Amino acid sequence: MKIMIAYPALRGKGSPMLTQNRQFQWMSLGSCIYPLVPASAATLLQADGHEVLWYDGIAARHSYEHFLETVEGERPDLVVFETKTPVVKLHWDIVADVKKVSPATRTVLMGDHVTALPGESMQRSVTDFVLTGGDYDFSLQGLARALAGRGDMPGGIFFRKDDAVANTGPFSLNHDLNALPFIDRELTQAHLYGEKWKKYEPFRYTMAGRDCQWGKCTFCSWTTTYPTFRTRTVESLLDEIEMLVSRYGVREIFDDTGNFPAGRWLRRFCEGMIERGLNREILFSCNMRFDFLVQDPGIPALMKKAGFRKLKSGLESANQATLDRIRKNVRVEDIVEGCRLASEAGIDIQLTVMVGYPWETRQDALNTLNLARGLMARGHAEMLQSTVVIPYPGTPLFAEAEEKDWIRFTPVDAWERYDMTEPVLKLPDMEPEEIMKMCSAIYRSFLSPMFVMRQLLRIRSLSDLGYVLRGGRAVLGHILDFAKIRS
């Protein structure tokens, strides 16, 4: 079979942050994160004997017309789309367009939104299949084998049978991640992807686990696709890093597991990086919860020795009542202490700050803003990412918002408005515009004289200078994201 995994250009309010994103946002200055699981699917399908076409019109900046021309020319048997809540209606239209230019092509939708609401896309679009769960690689392999007459479809697939919608039962996440081949970086055009904050090229991504050891935060969309946590072995990840260094000369890596495996796994990984000399070859960054740092105060120093450069961590609120309510299982003092431990070990912290909870007052939101600014001022946080609370379908927060009439929109399924250009949830004493201004104010923290001076003093090389210049451009772009884009 000829199978296309596609991210066509999307018409909207900027560059869509779609691939591998737990939260969607339109960005004035976009960067594309490598879609690791779909890339793994492409690799697995090719190994199974299929002709695989990787098409990312967003990352490659192709027009939507280019996508349709490609489909019409290639006539793939199957086209696969990853979607998210704010753009699912766009993908319904895209599926219809695919059917017009290539009527025999069958289409697949996958992602956290369609996992939560699979019947919706089957009823409101002409797509042929919806994949639920997060193991797109294994489920796509199973679907392709079934369509080729080589077995039954795995669980978690919705499809059309006569004039009705049928399914194969619930999805399962019992697949062995160590059985997967290393992702084919040429097939999936890995050079197109990266982070604004990267220091070195070549820059690549890995994924040690799926997806988070805690996995209970009520706002997180990926708890829908990954309700359980699994990891690869330490040796598997180390072998992949060695391959990336030796084959591609990679100098910097970000591991996009929702939370990088902690405890003994993390210690063994650090020791392996040092023993293999990989800490001298690359800079390594990842997502990490603060409580895992605080529980093992010696681990940041070992991580630094192993080549760790940056940790992305959540500062969802500075109010303990909110952290408890969203089941974050972390204390405010853990956030402060975790930032201190990491920064004193020489590891940069990038905070994800969230505002717009329906129970938080203006003062509560200001508490969060002030804590973030204080951590920046003390040099205990190096970067901030500002987001508006979005209740994605399938999350406990969405269910609570529906039950308590917190959603500002009628109808509730005005999904295109869940795009972070405005609050979705009603607020006790703030207007929507005030929340957006607060998000912009968080980014303005980068413009303080103390922060600017600290960044200038850290410049030791041309790569450091390039990093600072790219960072300044990104900050200005983010300020625009919460100002001009929403108009």
PDB file of N, CA and C in Angstrom, residues 371-439:
ATOM      1  N   LEU A 371       5.164  35.111  41.040  1.00  0.00           N
ATOM      2  CA  LEU A 371       6.104  34.038  41.358  1.00  0.00           C
ATOM      3  C   LEU A 371       7.022  33.773  40.166  1.00  0.00           C
ATOM      4  N   ALA A 372       6.453  33.729  38.974  1.00  0.00           N
ATOM      5  CA  ALA A 372       7.269  33.507  37.776  1.00  0.00           C
ATOM      6  C   ALA A 372       8.301  34.617  37.609  1.00  0.00           C
ATOM      7  N   ARG A 373       7.869  35.852  37.799  1.00  0.00           N
ATOM      8  CA  ARG A 373       8.797  36.980  37.682  1.00  0.00           C
ATOM      9  C   ARG A 373       9.887  36.909  38.743  1.00  0.00           C
ATOM     10  N   GLY A 374       9.517  36.501  39.956  1.00  0.00           N
ATOM     11  CA  GLY A 374      10.500  36.402  41.022  1.00  0.00           C
ATOM     12  C   GLY A 374      11.552  35.343  40.729  1.00  0.00           C
ATOM     13  N   LEU A 375      11.124  34.201  40.199  1.00  0.00           N
ATOM     14  CA  LEU A 375      12.072  33.149  39.846  1.00  0.00           C
ATOM     15  C   LEU A 375      13.005  33.610  38.731  1.00  0.00           C
ATOM     16  N   MET A 376      12.465  34.361  37.791  1.00  0.00           N
ATOM     17  CA  MET A 376      13.303  34.918  36.723  1.00  0.00           C
ATOM     18  C   MET A 376      14.306  35.920  37.288  1.00  0.00           C
ATOM     19  N   ALA A 377      13.836  36.782  38.177  1.00  0.00           N
ATOM     20  CA  ALA A 377      14.693  37.833  38.728  1.00  0.00           C
ATOM     21  C   ALA A 377      15.853  37.243  39.522  1.00  0.00           C
ATOM     22  N   ARG A 378      15.601  36.116  40.216  1.00  0.00           N
ATOM     23  CA  ARG A 378      16.657  35.475  41.008  1.00  0.00           C
ATOM     24  C   ARG A 378      17.568  34.602  40.152  1.00  0.00           C
ATOM     25  N   GLY A 379      17.254  34.471  38.883  1.00  0.00           N
ATOM     26  CA  GLY A 379      18.061  33.618  38.022  1.00  0.00           C
ATOM     27  C   GLY A 379      17.766  32.148  38.192  1.00  0.00           C
ATOM     28  N   HIS A 380      16.640  31.815  38.839  1.00  0.00           N
ATOM     29  CA  HIS A 380      16.268  30.414  39.057  1.00  0.00           C
ATOM     30  C   HIS A 380      15.376  29.874  37.945  1.00  0.00           C
ATOM     31  N   ALA A 381      14.967  30.732  37.027  1.00  0.00           N
ATOM     32  CA  ALA A 381      14.266  30.312  35.808  1.00  0.00           C
ATOM     33  C   ALA A 381      14.846  31.120  34.657  1.00  0.00           C
ATOM     34  N   GLU A 382      15.056  30.457  33.544  1.00  0.00           N
ATOM     35  CA  GLU A 382      15.732  31.096  32.416  1.00  0.00           C
ATOM     36  C   GLU A 382      14.766  31.491  31.313  1.00  0.00           C
ATOM     37  N   MET A 383      13.595  30.847  31.287  1.00  0.00           N
ATOM     38  CA  MET A 383      12.643  31.104  30.210  1.00  0.00           C
ATOM     39  C   MET A 383      11.232  30.811  30.703  1.00  0.00           C
ATOM     40  N   LEU A 384      10.262  31.525  30.132  1.00  0.00           N
ATOM     41  CA  LEU A 384       8.854  31.335  30.471  1.00  0.00           C
ATOM     42  C   LEU A 384       8.052  31.057  29.210  1.00  0.00           C
ATOM     43  N   GLN A 385       7.049  30.221  29.356  1.00  0.00           N
ATOM     44  CA  GLN A 385       6.066  29.999  28.300  1.00  0.00           C
ATOM     45  C   GLN A 385       4.697  30.269  28.905  1.00  0.00           C
ATOM     46  N   SER A 386       3.936  31.146  28.282  1.00  0.00           N
ATOM     47  CA  SER A 386       2.645  31.560  28.826  1.00  0.00           C
ATOM     48  C   SER A 386       1.514  30.885  28.062  1.00  0.00           C
ATOM     49  N   THR A 387       0.550  30.322  28.793  1.00  0.00           N
ATOM     50  CA  THR A 387      -0.584  29.668  28.147  1.00  0.00           C
ATOM     51  C   THR A 387      -1.876  29.997  28.883  1.00  0.00           C
ATOM     52  N   VAL A 388      -2.981  29.948  28.129  1.00  0.00           N
ATOM     53  CA  VAL A 388      -4.317  30.098  28.694  1.00  0.00           C
ATOM     54  C   VAL A 388      -4.863  28.704  28.976  1.00  0.00           C
ATOM     55  N   VAL A 389      -5.529  28.536  30.094  1.00  0.00           N
ATOM     56  CA  VAL A 389      -6.117  27.239  30.438  1.00  0.00           C
ATOM     57  C   VAL A 389      -7.168  26.866  29.388  1.00  0.00           C
ATOM     58  N   ILE A 390      -6.994  25.702  28.770  1.00  0.00           N
ATOM     59  CA  ILE A 390      -7.943  25.210  27.767  1.00  0.00           C
ATOM     60  C   ILE A 390      -8.482  23.857  28.230  1.00  0.00           C
ATOM     61  N   PRO A 391      -9.801  23.716  28.361  1.00  0.00           N
ATOM     62  CA  PRO A 391     -10.379  22.422  28.756  1.00  0.00           C
ATOM     63  C   PRO A 391     -10.607  21.536  27.529  1.00  0.00           C
ATOM     64  N   TYR A 392      -9.659  20.666  27.235  1.00  0.00           N
ATOM     65  CA  TYR A 392      -9.788  19.821  26.051  1.00  0.00           C
ATOM     66  C   TYR A 392     -10.761  18.672  26.305  1.00  0.00           C
ATOM     67  N   PRO A 393     -11.579  18.315  25.311  1.00  0.00           N
ATOM     68  CA  PRO A 393     -12.481  17.166  25.461  1.00  0.00           C
ATOM     69  C   PRO A 393     -11.721  15.913  25.878  1.00  0.00           C
ATOM     70  N   GLY A 394     -12.325  15.153  26.764  1.00  0.00           N
ATOM     71  CA  GLY A 394     -11.693  13.945  27.273  1.00  0.00           C
ATOM     72  C   GLY A 394     -10.995  14.134  28.596  1.00  0.00           C
ATOM     73  N   THR A 395     -10.722  15.396  28.971  1.00  0.00           N
ATOM     74  CA  THR A 395     -10.055  15.655  30.246  1.00  0.00           C
ATOM     75  C   THR A 395     -11.088  15.838  31.356  1.00  0.00           C
ATOM     76  N   PRO A 396     -10.713  15.552  32.603  1.00  0.00           N
ATOM     77  CA  PRO A 396     -11.617  15.839  33.720  1.00  0.00           C
ATOM     78  C   PRO A 396     -11.996  17.311  33.808  1.00  0.00           C
ATOM     79  N   LEU A 397     -11.082  18.208  33.404  1.00  0.00           N
ATOM     80  CA  LEU A 397     -11.400  19.634  33.444  1.00  0.00           C
ATOM     81  C   LEU A 397     -12.539  19.962  32.484  1.00  0.00           C
ATOM     82  N   PHE A 398     -12.548  19.357  31.309  1.00  0.00           N
ATOM     83  CA  PHE A 398     -13.636  19.599  30.355  1.00  0.00           C
ATOM     84  C   PHE A 398     -14.956  19.091  30.916  1.00  0.00           C
ATOM     85  N   ALA A 399     -14.939  17.904  31.501  1.00  0.00           N
ATOM     86  CA  ALA A 399     -16.171  17.349  32.069  1.00  0.00           C
ATOM     87  C   ALA A 399     -16.707  18.246  33.176  1.00  0.00           C
ATOM     88  N   GLU A 400     -15.812  18.749  34.031  1.00  0.00           N
ATOM     89  CA  GLU A 400     -16.235  19.639  35.111  1.00  0.00           C
ATOM     90  C   GLU A 400     -16.761  20.956  34.552  1.00  0.00           C
ATOM     91  N   ALA A 401     -16.105  21.469  33.507  1.00  0.00           N
ATOM     92  CA  ALA A 401     -16.536  22.732  32.910  1.00  0.00           C
ATOM     93  C   ALA A 401     -17.923  22.604  32.290  1.00  0.00           C
ATOM     94  N   GLU A 402     -18.189  21.478  31.639  1.00  0.00           N
ATOM     95  CA  GLU A 402     -19.529  21.254  31.078  1.00  0.00           C
ATOM     96  C   GLU A 402     -20.576  21.164  32.185  1.00  0.00           C
ATOM     97  N   GLU A 403     -20.242  20.419  33.218  1.00  0.00           N
ATOM     98  CA  GLU A 403     -21.191  20.205  34.312  1.00  0.00           C
ATOM     99  C   GLU A 403     -21.533  21.509  35.030  1.00  0.00           C
ATOM    100  N   LYS A 404     -20.536  22.378  35.194  1.00  0.00           N
ATOM    101  CA  LYS A 404     -20.730  23.590  35.990  1.00  0.00           C
ATOM    102  C   LYS A 404     -20.966  24.840  35.135  1.00  0.00           C
ATOM    103  N   ASP A 405     -21.171  24.641  33.839  1.00  0.00           N
ATOM    104  CA  ASP A 405     -21.484  25.748  32.930  1.00  0.00           C
ATOM    105  C   ASP A 405     -20.385  26.809  32.950  1.00  0.00           C
ATOM    106  N   TRP A 406     -19.139  26.369  32.897  1.00  0.00           N
ATOM    107  CA  TRP A 406     -18.013  27.295  32.896  1.00  0.00           C
ATOM    108  C   TRP A 406     -17.621  27.737  31.484  1.00  0.00           C
ATOM    109  N   ILE A 407     -18.038  27.011  30.461  1.00  0.00           N
ATOM    110  CA  ILE A 407     -17.582  27.305  29.102  1.00  0.00           C
ATOM    111  C   ILE A 407     -18.324  28.522  28.565  1.00  0.00           C
ATOM    112  N   ARG A 408     -17.568  29.464  28.032  1.00  0.00           N
ATOM    113  CA  ARG A 408     -18.118  30.751  27.605  1.00  0.00           C
ATOM    114  C   ARG A 408     -18.938  30.650  26.328  1.00  0.00           C
ATOM    115  N   PHE A 409     -18.766  29.580  25.573  1.00  0.00           N
ATOM    116  CA  PHE A 409     -19.327  29.527  24.232  1.00  0.00           C
ATOM    117  C   PHE A 409     -20.626  28.745  24.187  1.00  0.00           C
ATOM    118  N   THR A 410     -21.481  29.125  23.273  1.00  0.00           N
ATOM    119  CA  THR A 410     -22.645  28.341  22.900  1.00  0.00           C
ATOM    120  C   THR A 410     -22.648  28.250  21.378  1.00  0.00           C
ATOM    121  N   PRO A 411     -22.552  27.042  20.803  1.00  0.00           N
ATOM    122  CA  PRO A 411     -22.501  25.764  21.505  1.00  0.00           C
ATOM    123  C   PRO A 411     -21.117  25.482  22.093  1.00  0.00           C
ATOM    124  N   VAL A 412     -21.079  24.488  22.972  1.00  0.00           N
ATOM    125  CA  VAL A 412     -19.816  24.110  23.613  1.00  0.00           C
ATOM    126  C   VAL A 412     -18.801  23.632  22.575  1.00  0.00           C
ATOM    127  N   ASP A 413     -19.294  23.032  21.486  1.00  0.00           N
ATOM    128  CA  ASP A 413     -18.374  22.471  20.491  1.00  0.00           C
ATOM    129  C   ASP A 413     -17.978  23.479  19.415  1.00  0.00           C
ATOM    130  N   ALA A 414     -17.860  24.741  19.795  1.00  0.00           N
ATOM    131  CA  ALA A 414     -17.236  25.732  18.905  1.00  0.00           C
ATOM    132  C   ALA A 414     -15.728  25.530  19.008  1.00  0.00           C
ATOM    133  N   TRP A 415     -15.284  24.360  18.544  1.00  0.00           N
ATOM    134  CA  TRP A 415     -13.911  23.913  18.798  1.00  0.00           C
ATOM    135  C   TRP A 415     -12.865  24.892  18.295  1.00  0.00           C
ATOM    136  N   GLU A 416     -13.151  25.612  17.199  1.00  0.00           N
ATOM    137  CA  GLU A 416     -12.169  26.542  16.656  1.00  0.00           C
ATOM    138  C   GLU A 416     -11.816  27.647  17.638  1.00  0.00           C
ATOM    139  N   ARG A 417     -12.646  27.863  18.663  1.00  0.00           N
ATOM    140  CA  ARG A 417     -12.373  28.907  19.649  1.00  0.00           C
ATOM    141  C   ARG A 417     -11.522  28.395  20.818  1.00  0.00           C
ATOM    142  N   TYR A 418     -11.164  27.115  20.794  1.00  0.00           N
ATOM    143  CA  TYR A 418     -10.295  26.542  21.826  1.00  0.00           C
ATOM    144  C   TYR A 418      -8.829  26.678  21.404  1.00  0.00           C
ATOM    145  N   ASP A 419      -8.495  27.775  20.743  1.00  0.00           N
ATOM    146  CA  ASP A 419      -7.186  27.908  20.100  1.00  0.00           C
ATOM    147  C   ASP A 419      -6.233  28.843  20.835  1.00  0.00           C
ATOM    148  N   MET A 420      -6.549  29.208  22.052  1.00  0.00           N
ATOM    149  CA  MET A 420      -5.707  30.024  22.914  1.00  0.00           C
ATOM    150  C   MET A 420      -5.596  31.474  22.459  1.00  0.00           C
ATOM    151  N   THR A 421      -6.495  31.935  21.611  1.00  0.00           N
ATOM    152  CA  THR A 421      -6.538  33.359  21.298  1.00  0.00           C
ATOM    153  C   THR A 421      -7.551  34.080  22.174  1.00  0.00           C
ATOM    154  N   GLU A 422      -8.207  33.340  23.061  1.00  0.00           N
ATOM    155  CA  GLU A 422      -9.147  33.903  24.026  1.00  0.00           C
ATOM    156  C   GLU A 422      -9.392  32.839  25.089  1.00  0.00           C
ATOM    157  N   PRO A 423      -9.833  33.231  26.287  1.00  0.00           N
ATOM    158  CA  PRO A 423     -10.173  32.227  27.288  1.00  0.00           C
ATOM    159  C   PRO A 423     -11.405  31.427  26.862  1.00  0.00           C
ATOM    160  N   VAL A 424     -11.405  30.148  27.172  1.00  0.00           N
ATOM    161  CA  VAL A 424     -12.576  29.302  26.934  1.00  0.00           C
ATOM    162  C   VAL A 424     -13.498  29.325  28.148  1.00  0.00           C
ATOM    163  N   LEU A 425     -12.915  29.504  29.324  1.00  0.00           N
ATOM    164  CA  LEU A 425     -13.657  29.380  30.573  1.00  0.00           C
ATOM    165  C   LEU A 425     -14.060  30.742  31.136  1.00  0.00           C
ATOM    166  N   LYS A 426     -15.216  30.770  31.766  1.00  0.00           N
ATOM    167  CA  LYS A 426     -15.678  31.982  32.440  1.00  0.00           C
ATOM    168  C   LYS A 426     -14.782  32.267  33.641  1.00  0.00           C
ATOM    169  N   LEU A 427     -14.582  33.539  33.933  1.00  0.00           N
ATOM    170  CA  LEU A 427     -13.673  33.956  34.994  1.00  0.00           C
ATOM    171  C   LEU A 427     -14.442  34.754  36.035  1.00  0.00           C
ATOM    172  N   PRO A 428     -14.101  34.595  37.322  1.00  0.00           N
ATOM    173  CA  PRO A 428     -14.911  35.230  38.372  1.00  0.00           C
ATOM    174  C   PRO A 428     -14.874  36.748  38.375  1.00  0.00           C
ATOM    175  N   ASP A 429     -13.718  37.359  38.094  1.00  0.00           N
ATOM    176  CA  ASP A 429     -13.654  38.824  38.184  1.00  0.00           C
ATOM    177  C   ASP A 429     -12.734  39.445  37.138  1.00  0.00           C
ATOM    178  N   MET A 430     -12.540  38.738  36.015  1.00  0.00           N
ATOM    179  CA  MET A 430     -11.698  39.262  34.940  1.00  0.00           C
ATOM    180  C   MET A 430     -12.408  39.121  33.602  1.00  0.00           C
ATOM    181  N   GLU A 431     -12.219  40.108  32.743  1.00  0.00           N
ATOM    182  CA  GLU A 431     -12.706  40.035  31.379  1.00  0.00           C
ATOM    183  C   GLU A 431     -11.704  39.241  30.528  1.00  0.00           C
ATOM    184  N   PRO A 432     -12.156  38.642  29.431  1.00  0.00           N
ATOM    185  CA  PRO A 432     -11.234  37.876  28.575  1.00  0.00           C
ATOM    186  C   PRO A 432     -10.003  38.666  28.153  1.00  0.00           C
ATOM    187  N   GLU A 433     -10.189  39.951  27.837  1.00  0.00           N
ATOM    188  CA  GLU A 433      -9.054  40.770  27.396  1.00  0.00           C
ATOM    189  C   GLU A 433      -7.985  40.881  28.475  1.00  0.00           C
ATOM    190  N   GLU A 434      -8.414  40.863  29.730  1.00  0.00           N
ATOM    191  CA  GLU A 434      -7.447  40.992  30.818  1.00  0.00           C
ATOM    192  C   GLU A 434      -6.561  39.756  30.917  1.00  0.00           C
ATOM    193  N   ILE A 435      -7.143  38.589  30.688  1.00  0.00           N
ATOM    194  CA  ILE A 435      -6.358  37.361  30.701  1.00  0.00           C
ATOM    195  C   ILE A 435      -5.311  37.385  29.591  1.00  0.00           C
ATOM    196  N   MET A 436      -5.702  37.835  28.413  1.00  0.00           N
ATOM    197  CA  MET A 436      -4.759  37.874  27.301  1.00  0.00           C
ATOM    198  C   MET A 436      -3.633  38.870  27.572  1.00  0.00           C
ATOM    199  N   LYS A 437      -3.972  40.001  28.190  1.00  0.00           N
ATOM    200  CA  LYS A 437      -2.946  40.979  28.548  1.00  0.00           C
ATOM    201  C   LYS A 437      -1.997  40.406  29.600  1.00  0.00           C
ATOM    202  N   MET A 438      -2.536  39.575  30.488  1.00  0.00           N
ATOM    203  CA  MET A 438      -1.689  38.972  31.512  1.00  0.00           C
ATOM    204  C   MET A 438      -0.699  37.990  30.879  1.00  0.00           C
ATOM    205  N   CYS A 439      -1.154  37.228  29.890  1.00  0.00           N
ATOM    206  CA  CYS A 439      -0.243  36.334  29.172  1.00  0.00           C
ATOM    207  C   CYS A 439       0.867  37.127  28.498  1.00  0.00           C
TER     208      CYS A 439
END
